């Protein structure tokens, strides 16, 4: 009886858990080599989605925009620029991203040295990116 049931089931491709923007690269990123998953809490959903839309409009992956924002903050910090970190926020949602291994390491080191959470550093990077680009985004 089991053979009869399985005979009529369609043969579906294995599901990939990637966003629509990443579907063209799903085969390239299956093992995520060179990337580390990082979670951030209290991320404002509207602002996060706005930045993802901006990235797509520019023809880039959202993670590339986020990486660019974080790298700029880290460069500014290294150059001696005072970074104004806001207080931890309440509310928002948890977001997980795959970021480059070296970036995650540098981000963790900077957050520890500046006595802030990874989330505060991430949101500060996004806020600074939006300000630099003249974009009105809730971060």
JSON list of C-alpha atoms in Angstrom, two decimals:
[
{"chain": "A", "resi": 1, "resn": "UNK", "atom": "CA", "xyz": [0.00, 0.00, 0.00]},
{"chain": "A", "resi": 2, "resn": "UNK", "atom": "CA", "xyz": [2.83, 2.45, 0.79]},
{"chain": "A", "resi": 3, "resn": "UNK", "atom": "CA", "xyz": [4.33, 1.88, -2.67]},
{"chain": "A", "resi": 4, "resn": "UNK", "atom": "CA", "xyz": [1.04, 2.83, -4.29]},
{"chain": "A", "resi": 5, "resn": "UNK", "atom": "CA", "xyz": [0.83, 6.06, -2.32]},
{"chain": "A", "resi": 6, "resn": "UNK", "atom": "CA", "xyz": [4.42, 7.13, -2.95]},
{"chain": "A", "resi": 7, "resn": "UNK", "atom": "CA", "xyz": [4.18, 6.29, -6.64]},
{"chain": "A", "resi": 8, "resn": "UNK", "atom": "CA", "xyz": [1.68, 9.08, -7.18]},
{"chain": "A", "resi": 9, "resn": "UNK", "atom": "CA", "xyz": [3.52, 11.74, -5.18]},
{"chain": "A", "resi": 10, "resn": "UNK", "atom": "CA", "xyz": [5.19, 14.42, -7.28]},
{"chain": "A", "resi": 11, "resn": "UNK", "atom": "CA", "xyz": [8.98, 14.64, -7.26]},
{"chain": "A", "resi": 12, "resn": "UNK", "atom": "CA", "xyz": [9.68, 18.07, -5.85]},
{"chain": "A", "resi": 13, "resn": "UNK", "atom": "CA", "xyz": [13.01, 19.84, -5.78]},
{"chain": "A", "resi": 14, "resn": "UNK", "atom": "CA", "xyz": [14.54, 20.20, -2.32]},
{"chain": "A", "resi": 15, "resn": "UNK", "atom": "CA", "xyz": [13.35, 23.38, -0.65]},
{"chain": "A", "resi": 16, "resn": "UNK", "atom": "CA", "xyz": [15.90, 26.09, -0.05]},
{"chain": "A", "resi": 17, "resn": "UNK", "atom": "CA", "xyz": [15.31, 28.56, 2.74]},
{"chain": "A", "resi": 18, "resn": "UNK", "atom": "CA", "xyz": [16.49, 31.73, 1.02]},
{"chain": "A", "resi": 19, "resn": "UNK", "atom": "CA", "xyz": [14.80, 35.02, 0.35]},
{"chain": "A", "resi": 20, "resn": "UNK", "atom": "CA", "xyz": [13.48, 35.79, -3.10]},
{"chain": "A", "resi": 21, "resn": "UNK", "atom": "CA", "xyz": [16.43, 38.08, -3.81]},
{"chain": "A", "resi": 22, "resn": "UNK", "atom": "CA", "xyz": [18.84, 35.21, -3.08]},
{"chain": "A", "resi": 23, "resn": "UNK", "atom": "CA", "xyz": [17.17, 32.53, -5.20]},
{"chain": "A", "resi": 24, "resn": "UNK", "atom": "CA", "xyz": [19.58, 32.98, -8.10]},
{"chain": "A", "resi": 25, "resn": "UNK", "atom": "CA", "xyz": [22.50, 32.25, -5.78]},
{"chain": "A", "resi": 26, "resn": "UNK", "atom": "CA", "xyz": [20.94, 29.39, -3.77]},
{"chain": "A", "resi": 27, "resn": "UNK", "atom": "CA", "xyz": [23.23, 26.76, -5.28]},
{"chain": "A", "resi": 28, "resn": "UNK", "atom": "CA", "xyz": [26.33, 28.88, -4.63]},
{"chain": "A", "resi": 29, "resn": "UNK", "atom": "CA", "xyz": [25.48, 29.55, -0.98]},
{"chain": "A", "resi": 30, "resn": "UNK", "atom": "CA", "xyz": [24.23, 26.16, 0.22]},
{"chain": "A", "resi": 31, "resn": "UNK", "atom": "CA", "xyz": [27.12, 25.57, 2.61]},
{"chain": "A", "resi": 32, "resn": "UNK", "atom": "CA", "xyz": [27.61, 29.27, 3.47]},
{"chain": "A", "resi": 33, "resn": "UNK", "atom": "CA", "xyz": [31.38, 28.83, 3.45]},
{"chain": "A", "resi": 34, "resn": "UNK", "atom": "CA", "xyz": [33.02, 32.06, 4.52]},
{"chain": "A", "resi": 35, "resn": "UNK", "atom": "CA", "xyz": [29.86, 33.32, 6.22]},
{"chain": "A", "resi": 36, "resn": "UNK", "atom": "CA", "xyz": [28.63, 33.23, 9.82]},
{"chain": "A", "resi": 37, "resn": "UNK", "atom": "CA", "xyz": [25.03, 33.53, 10.96]},
{"chain": "A", "resi": 38, "resn": "UNK", "atom": "CA", "xyz": [24.52, 36.48, 13.30]},
{"chain": "A", "resi": 39, "resn": "UNK", "atom": "CA", "xyz": [21.32, 37.35, 15.16]},
{"chain": "A", "resi": 40, "resn": "UNK", "atom": "CA", "xyz": [20.23, 40.83, 16.11]},
{"chain": "A", "resi": 41, "resn": "UNK", "atom": "CA", "xyz": [17.33, 41.65, 18.43]},
{"chain": "A", "resi": 42, "resn": "UNK", "atom": "CA", "xyz": [15.04, 44.66, 18.64]},
{"chain": "A", "resi": 43, "resn": "UNK", "atom": "CA", "xyz": [15.41, 45.54, 14.95]},
{"chain": "A", "resi": 44, "resn": "UNK", "atom": "CA", "xyz": [12.65, 47.87, 13.72]},
{"chain": "A", "resi": 45, "resn": "UNK", "atom": "CA", "xyz": [10.84, 45.84, 11.05]},
{"chain": "A", "resi": 46, "resn": "UNK", "atom": "CA", "xyz": [9.85, 48.82, 8.88]},
{"chain": "A", "resi": 47, "resn": "UNK", "atom": "CA", "xyz": [13.36, 50.27, 8.71]},
{"chain": "A", "resi": 48, "resn": "UNK", "atom": "CA", "xyz": [14.92, 46.88, 8.09]},
{"chain": "A", "resi": 49, "resn": "UNK", "atom": "CA", "xyz": [12.49, 46.22, 5.22]},
{"chain": "A", "resi": 50, "resn": "UNK", "atom": "CA", "xyz": [13.09, 49.72, 3.80]},
{"chain": "A", "resi": 51, "resn": "UNK", "atom": "CA", "xyz": [16.85, 49.07, 3.67]},
{"chain": "A", "resi": 52, "resn": "UNK", "atom": "CA", "xyz": [16.29, 45.67, 2.05]},
{"chain": "A", "resi": 53, "resn": "UNK", "atom": "CA", "xyz": [14.14, 47.37, -0.61]},
{"chain": "A", "resi": 54, "resn": "UNK", "atom": "CA", "xyz": [16.85, 50.00, -1.18]},
{"chain": "A", "resi": 55, "resn": "UNK", "atom": "CA", "xyz": [19.43, 47.26, -1.65]},
{"chain": "A", "resi": 56, "resn": "UNK", "atom": "CA", "xyz": [17.24, 45.46, -4.18]},
{"chain": "A", "resi": 57, "resn": "UNK", "atom": "CA", "xyz": [16.58, 48.72, -6.05]},
{"chain": "A", "resi": 58, "resn": "UNK", "atom": "CA", "xyz": [20.35, 49.18, -6.31]},
{"chain": "A", "resi": 59, "resn": "UNK", "atom": "CA", "xyz": [20.71, 45.62, -7.65]},
{"chain": "A", "resi": 60, "resn": "UNK", "atom": "CA", "xyz": [22.49, 44.28, -4.59]},
{"chain": "A", "resi": 61, "resn": "UNK", "atom": "CA", "xyz": [21.76, 41.69, -1.94]},
{"chain": "A", "resi": 62, "resn": "UNK", "atom": "CA", "xyz": [20.47, 43.15, 1.33]},
{"chain": "A", "resi": 63, "resn": "UNK", "atom": "CA", "xyz": [23.31, 41.47, 3.24]},
{"chain": "A", "resi": 64, "resn": "UNK", "atom": "CA", "xyz": [25.78, 43.40, 1.04]},
{"chain": "A", "resi": 65, "resn": "UNK", "atom": "CA", "xyz": [24.19, 46.71, 2.01]},
{"chain": "A", "resi": 66, "resn": "UNK", "atom": "CA", "xyz": [24.25, 45.69, 5.68]},
{"chain": "A", "resi": 67, "resn": "UNK", "atom": "CA", "xyz": [27.87, 44.57, 5.38]},
{"chain": "A", "resi": 68, "resn": "UNK", "atom": "CA", "xyz": [28.79, 47.85, 3.69]},
{"chain": "A", "resi": 69, "resn": "UNK", "atom": "CA", "xyz": [27.15, 49.83, 6.50]},
{"chain": "A", "resi": 70, "resn": "UNK", "atom": "CA", "xyz": [28.95, 47.85, 9.20]},
{"chain": "A", "resi": 71, "resn": "UNK", "atom": "CA", "xyz": [32.32, 48.04, 7.41]},
{"chain": "A", "resi": 72, "resn": "UNK", "atom": "CA", "xyz": [31.96, 51.83, 7.09]},
{"chain": "A", "resi": 73, "resn": "UNK", "atom": "CA", "xyz": [31.25, 52.15, 10.82]},
{"chain": "A", "resi": 74, "resn": "UNK", "atom": "CA", "xyz": [34.28, 49.98, 11.60]},
{"chain": "A", "resi": 75, "resn": "UNK", "atom": "CA", "xyz": [36.49, 52.06, 9.27]},
{"chain": "A", "resi": 76, "resn": "UNK", "atom": "CA", "xyz": [35.27, 55.31, 10.81]},
{"chain": "A", "resi": 77, "resn": "UNK", "atom": "CA", "xyz": [35.87, 53.90, 14.28]},
{"chain": "A", "resi": 78, "resn": "UNK", "atom": "CA", "xyz": [39.39, 52.79, 13.34]},
{"chain": "A", "resi": 79, "resn": "UNK", "atom": "CA", "xyz": [40.11, 56.26, 11.91]},
{"chain": "A", "resi": 80, "resn": "UNK", "atom": "CA", "xyz": [39.24, 57.76, 15.30]},
{"chain": "A", "resi": 81, "resn": "UNK", "atom": "CA", "xyz": [35.76, 59.06, 14.51]},
{"chain": "A", "resi": 82, "resn": "UNK", "atom": "CA", "xyz": [33.57, 59.26, 17.60]},
{"chain": "A", "resi": 83, "resn": "UNK", "atom": "CA", "xyz": [30.71, 56.80, 17.22]},
{"chain": "A", "resi": 84, "resn": "UNK", "atom": "CA", "xyz": [27.52, 57.90, 18.94]},
{"chain": "A", "resi": 85, "resn": "UNK", "atom": "CA", "xyz": [25.79, 54.69, 19.99]},
{"chain": "A", "resi": 86, "resn": "UNK", "atom": "CA", "xyz": [22.12, 55.07, 20.93]},
{"chain": "A", "resi": 87, "resn": "UNK", "atom": "CA", "xyz": [20.70, 53.41, 24.02]},
{"chain": "A", "resi": 88, "resn": "UNK", "atom": "CA", "xyz": [19.41, 49.88, 23.59]},
{"chain": "A", "resi": 89, "resn": "UNK", "atom": "CA", "xyz": [15.93, 49.92, 22.17]},
{"chain": "A", "resi": 90, "resn": "UNK", "atom": "CA", "xyz": [12.90, 47.98, 23.21]},
{"chain": "A", "resi": 91, "resn": "UNK", "atom": "CA", "xyz": [10.54, 46.37, 20.75]},
{"chain": "A", "resi": 92, "resn": "UNK", "atom": "CA", "xyz": [11.32, 45.37, 17.21]},
{"chain": "A", "resi": 93, "resn": "UNK", "atom": "CA", "xyz": [11.97, 41.87, 15.91]},
{"chain": "A", "resi": 94, "resn": "UNK", "atom": "CA", "xyz": [14.84, 39.42, 15.85]},
{"chain": "A", "resi": 95, "resn": "UNK", "atom": "CA", "xyz": [16.72, 39.20, 12.55]},
{"chain": "A", "resi": 96, "resn": "UNK", "atom": "CA", "xyz": [19.40, 36.74, 11.52]},
{"chain": "A", "resi": 97, "resn": "UNK", "atom": "CA", "xyz": [21.86, 37.44, 8.73]},
{"chain": "A", "resi": 98, "resn": "UNK", "atom": "CA", "xyz": [24.70, 35.59, 7.08]},
{"chain": "A", "resi": 99, "resn": "UNK", "atom": "CA", "xyz": [27.67, 37.96, 7.16]},
{"chain": "A", "resi": 100, "resn": "UNK", "atom": "CA", "xyz": [31.28, 37.43, 6.12]},
{"chain": "A", "resi": 101, "resn": "UNK", "atom": "CA", "xyz": [33.39, 35.66, 8.76]},
{"chain": "A", "resi": 102, "resn": "UNK", "atom": "CA", "xyz": [35.94, 38.48, 8.99]},
{"chain": "A", "resi": 103, "resn": "UNK", "atom": "CA", "xyz": [33.22, 41.10, 9.37]},
{"chain": "A", "resi": 104, "resn": "UNK", "atom": "CA", "xyz": [31.54, 39.18, 12.19]},
{"chain": "A", "resi": 105, "resn": "UNK", "atom": "CA", "xyz": [34.87, 38.87, 13.98]},
{"chain": "A", "resi": 106, "resn": "UNK", "atom": "CA", "xyz": [35.64, 42.59, 13.62]},
{"chain": "A", "resi": 107, "resn": "UNK", "atom": "CA", "xyz": [32.11, 43.53, 14.65]},
{"chain": "A", "resi": 108, "resn": "UNK", "atom": "CA", "xyz": [32.30, 41.37, 17.78]},
{"chain": "A", "resi": 109, "resn": "UNK", "atom": "CA", "xyz": [35.68, 42.87, 18.71]},
{"chain": "A", "resi": 110, "resn": "UNK", "atom": "CA", "xyz": [34.40, 46.43, 18.23]},
{"chain": "A", "resi": 111, "resn": "UNK", "atom": "CA", "xyz": [31.19, 45.79, 20.20]},
{"chain": "A", "resi": 112, "resn": "UNK", "atom": "CA", "xyz": [33.19, 44.30, 23.08]},
{"chain": "A", "resi": 113, "resn": "UNK", "atom": "CA", "xyz": [35.75, 47.13, 23.06]},
{"chain": "A", "resi": 114, "resn": "UNK", "atom": "CA", "xyz": [33.02, 49.80, 22.97]},
{"chain": "A", "resi": 115, "resn": "UNK", "atom": "CA", "xyz": [30.91, 47.98, 25.58]},
{"chain": "A", "resi": 116, "resn": "UNK", "atom": "CA", "xyz": [27.80, 47.77, 23.37]},
{"chain": "A", "resi": 117, "resn": "UNK", "atom": "CA", "xyz": [25.80, 44.84, 22.06]},
{"chain": "A", "resi": 118, "resn": "UNK", "atom": "CA", "xyz": [26.14, 43.57, 18.50]},
{"chain": "A", "resi": 119, "resn": "UNK", "atom": "CA", "xyz": [22.59, 44.78, 17.93]},
{"chain": "A", "resi": 120, "resn": "UNK", "atom": "CA", "xyz": [23.42, 48.35, 19.01]},
{"chain": "A", "resi": 121, "resn": "UNK", "atom": "CA", "xyz": [26.49, 48.35, 16.77]},
{"chain": "A", "resi": 122, "resn": "UNK", "atom": "CA", "xyz": [24.43, 46.97, 13.84]},
{"chain": "A", "resi": 123, "resn": "UNK", "atom": "CA", "xyz": [21.61, 49.50, 14.27]},
{"chain": "A", "resi": 124, "resn": "UNK", "atom": "CA", "xyz": [24.13, 52.32, 14.62]},
{"chain": "A", "resi": 125, "resn": "UNK", "atom": "CA", "xyz": [25.76, 51.23, 11.37]},
{"chain": "A", "resi": 126, "resn": "UNK", "atom": "CA", "xyz": [22.39, 51.20, 9.60]},
{"chain": "A", "resi": 127, "resn": "UNK", "atom": "CA", "xyz": [21.46, 54.61, 11.01]},
{"chain": "A", "resi": 128, "resn": "UNK", "atom": "CA", "xyz": [24.78, 56.12, 9.91]},
{"chain": "A", "resi": 129, "resn": "UNK", "atom": "CA", "xyz": [24.38, 54.55, 6.45]},
{"chain": "A", "resi": 130, "resn": "UNK", "atom": "CA", "xyz": [20.89, 56.03, 6.06]},
{"chain": "A", "resi": 131, "resn": "UNK", "atom": "CA", "xyz": [22.08, 59.46, 7.20]},
{"chain": "A", "resi": 132, "resn": "UNK", "atom": "CA", "xyz": [25.08, 59.39, 4.84]},
{"chain": "A", "resi": 133, "resn": "UNK", "atom": "CA", "xyz": [22.83, 58.41, 1.92]},
{"chain": "A", "resi": 134, "resn": "UNK", "atom": "CA", "xyz": [20.14, 60.95, 2.85]},
{"chain": "A", "resi": 135, "resn": "UNK", "atom": "CA", "xyz": [17.55, 58.22, 3.34]},
{"chain": "A", "resi": 136, "resn": "UNK", "atom": "CA", "xyz": [14.71, 58.63, 5.83]},
{"chain": "A", "resi": 137, "resn": "UNK", "atom": "CA", "xyz": [14.60, 55.20, 7.49]},
{"chain": "A", "resi": 138, "resn": "UNK", "atom": "CA", "xyz": [13.38, 54.19, 10.94]},
{"chain": "A", "resi": 139, "resn": "UNK", "atom": "CA", "xyz": [16.34, 52.55, 12.69]}
]
